[in-house]
Coordinates of C-alpha atoms in Angstrom, one line a residue:
Chain A
X1 CA -2.3 -39.5 17.1
X2 CA -1.3 -39.7 20.8
X3 CA -4.1 -40.7 23.2
X4 CA -2.9 -38.0 25.6
X5 CA -3.1 -35.1 23.1
X6 CA -5.7 -32.4 22.7
X7 CA -6.2 -33.5 19.1
X8 CA -7.3 -37.0 20.3
X9 CA -9.6 -35.5 22.9
X10 CA -11.4 -33.4 20.3
X11 CA -11.4 -36.2 17.8
X12 CA -12.8 -38.7 20.3
X13 CA -15.5 -36.3 21.5
X14 CA -16.7 -35.8 17.9
X15 CA -16.7 -39.5 17.3
X16 CA -18.6 -40.2 20.5
X17 CA -21.2 -37.6 19.7
X18 CA -21.6 -39.0 16.1
X19 CA -21.8 -42.5 17.4
X20 CA -24.0 -42.2 20.5
X21 CA -26.3 -39.2 20.0
X22 CA -26.8 -38.7 16.3
X23 CA -29.6 -40.9 14.9
X24 CA -27.6 -42.5 12.1
X25 CA -28.3 -46.1 11.0
X26 CA -26.1 -48.8 12.5
X27 CA -24.4 -49.3 9.1
X28 CA -23.6 -45.5 8.9
X29 CA -22.2 -45.6 12.4
X30 CA -20.0 -48.5 11.5
X31 CA -18.8 -46.6 8.4
X32 CA -18.1 -43.6 10.7
X33 CA -16.1 -45.8 13.0
X34 CA -14.1 -47.2 10.1
X35 CA -13.4 -43.8 8.6
X36 CA -12.4 -42.5 12.0
X37 CA -10.1 -45.4 12.5
X38 CA -8.4 -44.7 9.1
X39 CA -8.1 -41.0 10.0
X40 CA -6.6 -42.0 13.4
X41 CA -4.0 -44.1 11.7
X42 CA -3.3 -41.8 8.8
X43 CA -2.8 -38.9 11.1
X44 CA 0.6 -40.4 11.9
X45 CA 1.8 -41.2 8.4
X46 CA -0.9 -41.2 5.6
X47 CA 0.9 -43.5 3.1
X48 CA 1.0 -46.4 5.7
X49 CA -2.7 -46.7 5.5
X50 CA -2.1 -48.7 2.3
X51 CA -0.5 -51.4 4.5
X52 CA -3.7 -51.7 6.5
X53 CA -5.8 -51.9 3.3
X54 CA -3.5 -54.6 1.8
X55 CA -3.6 -56.6 5.0
X56 CA -7.4 -56.3 5.2
X57 CA -8.0 -57.2 1.6
X58 CA -5.6 -60.1 1.4
X59 CA -7.0 -61.8 4.5
X60 CA -10.7 -61.1 3.7
X61 CA -10.6 -62.7 0.3
X62 CA -8.0 -65.4 1.1
X63 CA -9.9 -66.3 4.3
X64 CA -13.1 -66.8 2.4
X65 CA -11.4 -69.0 -0.3
X66 CA -9.6 -71.0 2.3
X67 CA -12.8 -71.9 4.1
X68 CA -14.5 -73.1 1.0
X69 CA -11.5 -74.7 -0.8
X70 CA -11.4 -78.5 -0.5
X71 CA -8.1 -79.3 -2.3
X72 CA -5.3 -79.7 0.1
X73 CA -2.7 -78.2 -2.2
X74 CA -4.7 -75.1 -3.0
X75 CA -5.4 -74.6 0.7
X76 CA -1.6 -74.8 1.4
X77 CA -1.0 -72.3 -1.4
X78 CA -3.6 -69.8 -0.1
X79 CA -2.3 -70.1 3.4
X80 CA 1.3 -69.5 2.1
X81 CA 0.2 -66.4 0.2
X82 CA -1.4 -65.0 3.4
X83 CA 1.6 -65.8 5.6
X84 CA 4.0 -64.4 3.1
X85 CA 2.0 -61.2 2.6
X86 CA 1.5 -60.6 6.3
X87 CA 4.8 -61.8 7.7
X88 CA 6.7 -60.5 4.8
X89 CA 5.5 -57.0 5.5
X90 CA 6.2 -57.4 9.2
X91 CA 9.7 -58.8 8.5
X92 CA 10.5 -56.0 6.1
X93 CA 9.4 -53.2 8.3
X94 CA 10.3 -54.6 11.7
X95 CA 13.4 -56.7 11.1
X96 CA 14.7 -55.3 7.7
X97 CA 17.4 -53.3 9.3
X98 CA 18.4 -56.1 11.7
X99 CA 18.5 -58.7 8.9
X100 CA 20.5 -56.4 6.6
X101 CA 23.0 -55.6 9.4
X102 CA 23.5 -59.3 10.2
X103 CA 23.8 -60.2 6.5
X104 CA 26.5 -57.5 6.1
X105 CA 28.3 -58.9 9.2
X106 CA 28.2 -62.4 7.7
X107 CA 29.4 -61.3 4.3
X108 CA 32.2 -59.3 6.0
X109 CA 33.2 -62.3 8.1
X110 CA 33.5 -64.3 4.9
X111 CA 36.1 -61.9 3.8
X112 CA 34.1 -59.7 1.4
X113 CA 34.3 -56.0 1.7
X114 CA 30.6 -55.1 1.5
X115 CA 28.8 -52.2 3.1
X116 CA 25.0 -52.0 2.6
X117 CA 23.3 -48.6 2.2
X118 CA 21.5 -47.5 5.3
X119 CA 18.0 -48.8 4.9
X120 CA 16.2 -45.9 6.7
X121 CA 13.0 -48.0 7.2
X122 CA 10.3 -46.4 9.3
X123 CA 8.4 -48.8 11.4
X124 CA 4.6 -48.4 10.9
X125 CA 2.8 -48.0 14.2
X126 CA 0.9 -51.1 15.3
X127 CA 2.0 -53.2 12.4
X128 CA 2.4 -56.3 14.7
X129 CA -1.1 -55.9 16.1
X130 CA -3.0 -55.8 12.9
X131 CA -0.8 -58.3 11.2
X132 CA -1.3 -60.9 13.8
X133 CA -5.0 -60.0 14.1
X134 CA -5.6 -60.7 10.4
X135 CA -3.4 -63.8 10.5
X136 CA -5.5 -65.2 13.4
X137 CA -8.6 -64.8 11.2
X138 CA -6.9 -66.6 8.2
X139 CA -5.7 -69.4 10.5
X140 CA -9.2 -69.8 11.9
X141 CA -10.5 -70.1 8.3
X142 CA -7.8 -72.7 7.5
X143 CA -8.7 -74.8 10.5
X144 CA -12.4 -74.1 9.9
X145 CA -12.8 -72.9 13.4
X146 CA -15.4 -70.3 12.5
X147 CA -17.5 -69.1 9.6
X148 CA -15.9 -66.6 7.1
X149 CA -17.0 -63.0 7.4
X150 CA -19.2 -61.9 4.5
X151 CA -19.2 -58.2 5.3
X152 CA -16.1 -56.4 4.1
X153 CA -17.2 -53.5 6.3
X154 CA -17.3 -55.6 9.5
X155 CA -14.0 -57.3 8.6
X156 CA -12.3 -54.0 7.9
X157 CA -13.5 -52.7 11.3
X158 CA -12.2 -55.8 13.0
X159 CA -8.8 -55.1 11.5
X160 CA -8.8 -51.3 12.0
X161 CA -11.0 -50.6 15.1
X162 CA -9.1 -47.6 16.6
X163 CA -9.2 -48.4 20.4
X164 CA -7.0 -51.4 19.8
X165 CA -5.3 -50.7 16.5
X166 CA -2.0 -49.3 17.6
X167 CA -1.7 -50.7 21.1
X168 CA -3.6 -54.0 21.1
X169 CA -4.7 -56.3 22.6
X170 CA -4.9 -58.7 19.6
X171 CA -8.4 -60.1 19.5
X172 CA -9.8 -63.2 17.9
X173 CA -12.4 -62.7 15.1
X174 CA -15.1 -64.4 17.2
X175 CA -14.5 -62.0 20.1
X176 CA -15.0 -58.8 18.1
X177 CA -16.9 -59.3 14.8
X178 CA -20.1 -60.6 16.4
X179 CA -20.3 -57.3 18.3
X180 CA -20.5 -55.4 15.0
X181 CA -23.6 -57.2 14.0
X182 CA -25.9 -55.7 16.6
X183 CA -26.5 -51.9 17.1
X184 CA -24.9 -50.7 20.3
X185 CA -25.4 -47.4 22.2
X186 CA -23.5 -46.8 25.4
X187 CA -25.8 -46.2 28.4
X188 CA -25.1 -43.6 31.1
X189 CA -23.4 -46.2 33.4
X190 CA -21.1 -47.4 30.6
X191 CA -20.2 -43.8 29.6
X192 CA -19.4 -42.8 33.2
X193 CA -17.4 -46.0 33.8
X194 CA -15.5 -45.3 30.5
X195 CA -14.8 -41.7 31.6
X196 CA -13.6 -43.0 34.9
X197 CA -11.2 -45.5 33.3
X198 CA -10.0 -42.9 30.8
X199 CA -9.3 -40.4 33.6
X200 CA -7.4 -43.0 35.6
X201 CA -5.4 -44.0 32.5
X202 CA -4.7 -40.4 31.6
X203 CA -3.5 -39.7 35.2
X204 CA -1.2 -42.7 35.2
X205 CA 0.2 -41.7 31.8
X206 CA 0.6 -38.0 32.2
X207 CA 1.2 -37.5 35.9
X208 CA 2.9 -40.7 37.0
X209 CA 4.7 -42.1 33.9
X210 CA 5.5 -38.9 31.9
X211 CA 6.1 -36.5 34.7
X212 CA 7.2 -38.2 37.9
X213 CA 8.8 -41.5 36.8
X214 CA 10.1 -40.8 33.3
X215 CA 13.5 -39.4 34.4
X216 CA 14.3 -42.5 36.5
X217 CA 13.2 -44.9 33.8
X218 CA 15.3 -43.0 31.2
X219 CA 18.3 -43.1 33.5
X220 CA 17.9 -46.8 34.0
X221 CA 17.3 -47.7 30.4
X222 CA 20.0 -45.3 29.2
X223 CA 22.6 -46.6 31.7
X224 CA 26.0 -47.3 30.2
X225 CA 27.1 -49.5 33.1
X226 CA 25.7 -52.7 34.6
X227 CA 23.0 -51.9 37.1
X228 CA 22.2 -53.3 40.5
X229 CA 19.1 -55.6 40.2
X230 CA 17.0 -53.3 42.4
X231 CA 17.9 -50.3 40.2
X232 CA 17.0 -52.3 37.1
X233 CA 13.6 -53.2 38.6
X234 CA 13.0 -49.6 39.5
X235 CA 13.4 -48.6 35.8
X236 CA 10.7 -51.1 34.8
Chain B
X1 CA -20.1 -48.5 42.1
X2 CA -23.6 -47.5 41.2
X3 CA -24.2 -45.1 38.2
X4 CA -25.7 -42.6 40.7
X5 CA -22.4 -42.6 42.6
X6 CA -20.3 -42.3 39.4
X7 CA -22.4 -39.3 38.4
X8 CA -21.9 -37.6 41.8
X9 CA -18.2 -38.4 41.8
X10 CA -18.0 -37.1 38.2
X11 CA -19.8 -33.8 39.0
X12 CA -17.7 -33.3 42.1
X13 CA -14.5 -34.0 40.3
X14 CA -15.5 -31.7 37.4
X15 CA -16.3 -28.8 39.9
X16 CA -12.9 -29.4 41.6
X17 CA -11.0 -29.4 38.3
X18 CA -12.7 -26.3 36.9
X19 CA -12.3 -24.4 40.1
X20 CA -8.7 -25.3 40.4
X21 CA -8.0 -24.3 36.8
X22 CA -9.7 -20.9 37.2
X23 CA -7.9 -20.2 40.4
X24 CA -4.6 -21.4 39.1
X25 CA -5.0 -19.2 36.0
X26 CA -6.1 -16.1 38.0
X27 CA -3.2 -16.6 40.4
X28 CA -0.4 -16.6 37.8
X29 CA -2.0 -13.7 35.9
X30 CA -2.0 -11.7 39.2
X31 CA 1.7 -12.5 39.6
X32 CA 2.3 -10.5 36.4
X33 CA 2.8 -13.4 33.9
X34 CA 1.6 -12.7 30.4
X35 CA 0.7 -15.3 27.8
X36 CA 3.7 -17.3 26.8
X37 CA 3.8 -20.0 24.2
X38 CA 5.8 -23.3 24.6
X39 CA 8.9 -22.9 22.4
X40 CA 8.8 -26.5 21.3
X41 CA 9.6 -28.4 18.1
X42 CA 6.1 -27.9 16.8
X43 CA 6.2 -24.2 17.0
X44 CA 9.7 -24.2 15.4
X45 CA 8.5 -26.5 12.6
X46 CA 5.6 -24.1 11.9
X47 CA 8.2 -21.3 11.3
X48 CA 10.6 -23.6 9.4
X49 CA 7.8 -24.3 7.0
X50 CA 7.6 -20.6 6.1
X51 CA 11.2 -20.2 4.9
X52 CA 10.2 -20.7 1.3
X53 CA 8.6 -17.3 0.9
X54 CA 10.1 -15.2 -1.9
X55 CA 13.3 -13.3 -1.0
X56 CA 11.5 -10.0 -0.9
X57 CA 8.9 -11.2 1.6
X58 CA 10.8 -12.7 4.5
X59 CA 14.1 -12.9 6.4
X60 CA 15.1 -15.9 8.3
X61 CA 16.9 -15.4 11.6
X62 CA 19.2 -18.1 13.0
X63 CA 21.3 -17.9 16.1
X64 CA 21.1 -18.3 19.8
X65 CA 19.0 -16.6 22.6
X66 CA 20.3 -13.1 22.0
X67 CA 18.6 -12.6 18.6
X68 CA 15.4 -14.1 20.1
X69 CA 15.3 -11.4 22.7
X70 CA 16.9 -8.6 20.7
X71 CA 14.9 -8.7 17.5
X72 CA 11.4 -7.2 18.1
X73 CA 9.4 -9.0 15.4
X74 CA 6.4 -6.7 15.3
X75 CA 8.7 -3.7 14.9
X76 CA 10.7 -5.5 12.1
X77 CA 7.5 -6.5 10.3
X78 CA 5.9 -3.0 10.6
X79 CA 9.0 -1.2 9.2
X80 CA 10.1 -3.6 6.5
X81 CA 6.7 -4.9 5.5
X82 CA 8.4 -8.4 5.5
X83 CA 8.0 -11.4 7.6
X84 CA 10.7 -12.2 10.3
X85 CA 11.0 -16.0 10.6
X86 CA 12.7 -16.8 13.9
X87 CA 14.4 -20.2 13.8
X88 CA 17.0 -19.6 16.6
X89 CA 17.3 -21.8 19.7
X90 CA 18.4 -20.7 23.1
X91 CA 21.8 -22.0 24.1
X92 CA 22.3 -23.6 20.6
X93 CA 24.7 -22.8 17.8
X94 CA 23.1 -21.7 14.6
X95 CA 25.5 -23.9 12.6
X96 CA 23.2 -26.9 12.2
X97 CA 20.4 -24.6 11.3
X98 CA 22.6 -22.9 8.6
X99 CA 23.5 -26.3 7.3
X100 CA 19.9 -27.4 7.2
X101 CA 18.9 -24.3 5.1
X102 CA 22.0 -24.7 2.9
X103 CA 21.1 -28.3 2.1
X104 CA 17.5 -27.4 1.3
X105 CA 17.5 -26.6 -2.4
X106 CA 14.1 -25.0 -2.2
X107 CA 15.4 -22.3 0.2
X108 CA 16.6 -19.2 -1.7
X109 CA 15.9 -16.4 0.8
X110 CA 17.7 -14.1 3.2
X111 CA 19.4 -15.3 6.3
X112 CA 20.7 -13.3 9.3
X113 CA 23.0 -15.3 11.5
X114 CA 23.4 -14.1 15.1
X115 CA 26.8 -14.9 16.6
X116 CA 27.4 -15.5 20.3
X117 CA 31.0 -16.6 20.1
X118 CA 31.0 -19.1 23.0
X119 CA 28.1 -21.0 21.4
X120 CA 28.8 -20.4 17.7
X121 CA 32.4 -21.6 17.9
X122 CA 31.7 -24.4 20.4
X123 CA 33.8 -27.3 19.1
X124 CA 31.6 -29.8 20.9
X125 CA 29.2 -30.4 18.0
X126 CA 26.9 -32.7 20.0
X127 CA 26.4 -30.0 22.6
X128 CA 26.1 -27.2 20.2
X129 CA 23.6 -29.0 18.0
X130 CA 21.3 -30.8 20.4
X131 CA 18.1 -28.7 20.3
X132 CA 18.5 -27.8 16.7
X133 CA 19.2 -31.4 15.6
X134 CA 16.1 -32.6 17.4
X135 CA 13.9 -29.9 15.9
X136 CA 15.2 -30.5 12.4
X137 CA 14.4 -34.2 12.7
X138 CA 11.0 -33.4 14.1
X139 CA 10.2 -31.1 11.2
X140 CA 11.2 -33.7 8.7
X141 CA 9.0 -36.3 10.4
X142 CA 6.2 -33.9 11.2
X143 CA 3.0 -35.9 11.1
X144 CA -0.5 -34.6 10.3
X145 CA -1.5 -35.4 13.9
X146 CA 1.3 -33.3 15.3
X147 CA 0.4 -30.5 13.0
X148 CA -3.2 -30.6 14.2
X149 CA -2.1 -30.8 17.9
X150 CA 0.2 -27.8 17.3
X151 CA -2.7 -25.6 16.0
X152 CA -4.9 -26.7 18.9
X153 CA -2.2 -26.1 21.5
X154 CA -1.5 -22.7 20.0
X155 CA -5.1 -21.8 20.3
X156 CA -5.3 -22.9 23.9
X157 CA -1.9 -21.4 24.9
X158 CA -3.1 -18.0 23.4
X159 CA -5.7 -17.8 26.2
X160 CA -4.2 -19.6 29.2
X161 CA -1.0 -18.5 31.0
X162 CA -0.7 -21.8 33.0
X163 CA -0.2 -23.9 29.9
X164 CA 3.5 -22.7 29.7
X165 CA 5.1 -26.0 30.2
X166 CA 8.5 -24.7 31.2
X167 CA 7.1 -22.7 34.1
X168 CA 3.9 -24.1 35.3
X169 CA 3.9 -27.8 34.5
X170 CA 4.2 -30.5 37.2
X171 CA 7.8 -31.2 36.2
X172 CA 8.7 -27.5 36.4
X173 CA 7.5 -27.5 40.0
X174 CA 9.2 -30.8 40.9
X175 CA 12.4 -29.3 39.6
X176 CA 12.1 -26.4 42.1
X177 CA 12.2 -28.7 45.1
X178 CA 15.4 -27.9 46.8
X179 CA 17.2 -31.2 47.0
X180 CA 20.6 -31.6 48.6
X181 CA 23.5 -31.9 46.1
X182 CA 24.2 -35.5 45.2
X183 CA 27.4 -36.8 43.9
X184 CA 27.3 -37.3 40.1
X185 CA 24.0 -35.6 39.6
X186 CA 24.0 -32.4 37.7
X187 CA 21.2 -30.1 38.8
X188 CA 20.3 -27.5 36.2
X189 CA 20.0 -24.1 37.9
X190 CA 16.6 -22.4 38.1
X191 CA 16.0 -19.5 35.8
X192 CA 13.8 -16.7 37.2
X193 CA 10.3 -17.3 35.9
X194 CA 10.0 -13.9 34.3
X195 CA 13.2 -14.0 32.4
X196 CA 12.2 -15.9 29.3
X197 CA 8.7 -15.6 27.9
X198 CA 7.9 -16.6 24.3
X199 CA 5.5 -15.2 21.7
X200 CA 3.8 -17.2 19.1
X201 CA 6.4 -15.8 16.7
X202 CA 9.2 -17.3 18.8
X203 CA 10.4 -14.0 20.2
X204 CA 11.6 -14.1 23.7
X205 CA 11.0 -11.3 26.1
X206 CA 11.4 -10.5 29.8
X207 CA 8.4 -9.7 32.0
X208 CA 8.0 -6.2 33.4
X209 CA 8.6 -7.5 36.9
X210 CA 11.9 -9.1 35.8
X211 CA 13.0 -5.9 34.0
X212 CA 12.4 -3.9 37.2
X213 CA 13.9 -6.4 39.7
X214 CA 17.6 -6.3 40.1
X215 CA 17.5 -9.3 42.5
X216 CA 16.3 -11.4 39.6
X217 CA 18.9 -9.9 37.3
X218 CA 21.6 -11.0 39.7
X219 CA 20.1 -14.5 40.0
X220 CA 20.4 -14.9 36.3
X221 CA 23.9 -13.4 36.2
X222 CA 24.8 -16.1 38.9
X223 CA 23.4 -18.7 36.5
X224 CA 25.6 -17.5 33.7
X225 CA 28.6 -17.6 36.1
X226 CA 27.5 -21.2 37.2
X227 CA 27.6 -22.3 33.5
X228 CA 31.2 -21.0 33.3
X229 CA 30.3 -18.3 30.8
X230 CA 32.6 -15.8 32.5
X231 CA 35.6 -18.1 33.0
X232 CA 38.6 -17.0 31.0
X233 CA 39.6 -20.0 28.9
X234 CA 41.2 -20.4 25.5
X235 CA 38.7 -20.2 22.6
X236 CA 38.8 -22.7 19.8
X237 CA 42.0 -22.4 17.8
X238 CA 44.0 -23.9 14.8
X239 CA 42.6 -26.7 12.8
X240 CA 39.4 -26.9 14.8
X241 CA 38.6 -23.3 14.1
X242 CA 39.4 -23.7 10.4
X243 CA 37.1 -26.7 10.2
X244 CA 34.3 -24.7 11.7
X245 CA 34.9 -21.8 9.3
X246 CA 35.1 -24.2 6.4
X247 CA 31.8 -25.7 7.2
X248 CA 30.2 -22.3 7.7
X249 CA 31.6 -21.0 4.4
X250 CA 30.4 -24.1 2.5
X251 CA 26.9 -23.6 3.8
X252 CA 26.9 -19.9 3.0
X253 CA 28.2 -20.5 -0.5
X254 CA 25.4 -22.9 -1.2
X255 CA 22.8 -20.4 -0.2
X256 CA 24.4 -17.6 -2.1
X257 CA 24.8 -19.8 -5.2
X258 CA 21.0 -20.2 -5.2
X259 CA 20.5 -16.4 -5.1
X260 CA 20.1 -16.2 -1.3
X261 CA 21.6 -13.5 0.9
X262 CA 23.5 -14.0 4.2
X263 CA 24.6 -11.6 6.9
X264 CA 26.2 -12.0 10.3
X265 CA 25.2 -10.0 13.3
X266 CA 26.9 -9.7 16.7
X267 CA 24.1 -8.6 19.1
X268 CA 24.9 -6.7 22.3
X269 CA 26.1 -8.0 25.5
X270 CA 27.4 -6.1 28.5
X271 CA 28.9 -6.4 32.0
X272 CA 31.0 -9.5 32.8
X273 CA 29.9 -11.2 29.6
X274 CA 31.4 -8.8 27.1
X275 CA 34.6 -8.6 29.2
X276 CA 35.0 -12.3 29.0
X277 CA 34.0 -12.5 25.3
X278 CA 36.5 -9.9 24.3
X279 CA 39.3 -11.8 26.0
X280 CA 38.4 -15.4 25.0
X281 CA 37.3 -14.5 21.5
X282 CA 39.3 -11.5 20.3
X283 CA 37.5 -9.8 17.5
X284 CA 40.3 -9.9 14.9
X285 CA 40.8 -13.7 15.4
X286 CA 37.1 -14.7 15.3
X287 CA 34.6 -12.1 14.1
X288 CA 36.8 -10.3 11.5
X289 CA 38.4 -13.5 10.4
X290 CA 35.0 -15.2 9.9
X291 CA 33.6 -12.3 7.8
X292 CA 36.7 -12.3 5.6
X293 CA 36.9 -16.1 5.4
X294 CA 33.3 -16.5 4.3
X295 CA 33.2 -13.3 2.3
X296 CA 30.0 -12.2 4.0
X297 CA 28.7 -8.9 5.4
X298 CA 28.5 -8.5 9.2
X299 CA 27.1 -6.0 11.7
X300 CA 28.9 -5.9 15.0
X301 CA 27.1 -3.8 17.6
X302 CA 30.2 -2.0 18.8
X303 CA 30.7 -0.5 15.3
X304 CA 27.4 1.5 15.3
X305 CA 26.7 4.2 17.9
X306 CA 22.9 3.6 17.6
X307 CA 23.3 0.0 19.0
X308 CA 26.6 0.2 20.8
X309 CA 25.6 1.3 24.3
X310 CA 22.8 -1.0 25.4
X311 CA 23.0 -2.3 29.0
X312 CA 21.6 -5.8 29.2
X313 CA 20.0 -6.3 32.7
X314 CA 21.5 -9.8 33.1
X315 CA 24.6 -9.0 30.8
X316 CA 23.3 -11.0 27.8
X317 CA 19.9 -10.0 26.5
X318 CA 18.0 -6.8 25.8
X319 CA 14.8 -5.6 27.6
X320 CA 11.7 -5.5 25.4
X321 CA 11.9 -1.7 25.2
X322 CA 15.5 -1.8 24.1
X323 CA 14.7 -4.6 21.6
X324 CA 12.4 -2.2 19.8
X325 CA 15.2 0.5 19.6
X326 CA 17.7 -2.1 18.5
X327 CA 15.5 -3.4 15.8
X328 CA 14.8 0.0 14.3
X329 CA 18.5 0.9 14.3
X330 CA 19.4 -2.6 12.9
X331 CA 17.1 -2.1 9.9
X332 CA 18.7 1.3 9.2
X333 CA 22.2 -0.3 9.3
X334 CA 21.0 -3.1 7.0
X335 CA 19.8 -0.5 4.5
X336 CA 23.1 1.3 4.7
X337 CA 24.7 -2.1 3.8
X338 CA 22.5 -2.3 0.7
X339 CA 19.7 -4.5 2.0
X340 CA 16.4 -3.6 0.5
X341 CA 13.0 -4.2 2.0
X342 CA 9.5 -4.3 0.6
X343 CA 8.6 -1.1 2.4
X344 CA 10.5 1.0 4.8
X345 CA 8.4 3.0 7.1
X346 CA 9.7 5.5 9.6
X347 CA 8.2 4.7 13.0

């Protein structure tokens, strides 16, 4: 779901009303936020929501075990499982094509006539963000930097919270999870400031980036010949 | 900034935005512009999704801009009782669309292929396929979010004239700034605003103002000349032509093998266009050869008095009034050729 689409505006307004003006309990509001985050992600490609769930569950349970485990070997093993699960997923989706291409080139250079089938891997949106976010939690547990999270709901929301799910920034557990513990309702000042920032962002995206500057950026990034440094900077 | 100031600024901005939108909408309506939908990949995908209707419930149209202007979909649907699914793209060969339908084993319906020789036989596949290839890819990757946006966009576009991106967006106005010619920069010529409107069924039509205004006709004719459409060159020949015909035949055979039906149509053109087309693409070497090669029925406008004498205001497309007449006559000819429809009403 693109932030600058009518669908997102309708979706966001509904969520804002449910969160700010309907007298649900704090737990219900968090469940609403979590479900909304899943819908937001699934609206792009529903099956990929499984990756989010896998990432969430692996790190929630492994993190907890890691924190309480005393044996060094078991701790290494648990950390390795988490790293392999998360980074394996990232490597497959993000670098699968690149690795296969290089492997094919290497085999060909060695004199073997081998052509791999085209992998056709779709890159799940935001995979780097949520992978590194859950990993940061596991590493904190490994180093015993913070307490493990006992609520699966809060941890899932930490992994999936829609404002930063697909575009970051990557946040540390102690920056976000404590905020889920206390009920929050935006006051008028916060709502107005938020609306101001959203309007400014929307203007920069729709008017400046997509309308006025996109043609120049496309021309620079699509250039087939070396560019003058000033031209290259203009594209950025 | 204090909340009080934010609130005032917000209210002021809101009033400005709403006033501007209302005035902007009223202005364009007063200029004679009707509702027109963005003819984007989402709208195309919505139609592409409908091709699986049973063979006696729908006909799929693929081609270039002529069939989009010349087929009046409400007339077609009223007379035949069947759905017309318009998949054509302006300035684009129907070959990739035919290929897409042929390779979709679930498609077993009727297809009518509109032939504009200069585009249909374009040997430059990349140029001929660009819009179609993009839309086909978009349809295959169509996400739930895009589907939801498409429905919401359609709802808004059905009530607001200024949401027509091609005519009233910021980019459309920026493109109208008369810049000096720069070396190496191709500037796409401006089409008159009233030339190409689009319904939610993907039918193109000219506005009343455009139909009445010969200055605008001449502007559009000048655009066709700018594109080189009236330059006498040599049409595709030899092996290149055979390759194109082979591909088309292969696709048609696949559709027919599944029980589908295919027919070619050569929609009207006039003025400088038809003169050039007759010289560059002689009928016996292209149209007749293609029908024989693919063993497929065809309707050439010049063979039927009911559709032979249309005058296209800008040489290439019919007016909305003529599109209704053309569609009625076209259905009659199809019936003469053995095509059966759910109902045939005399209108």
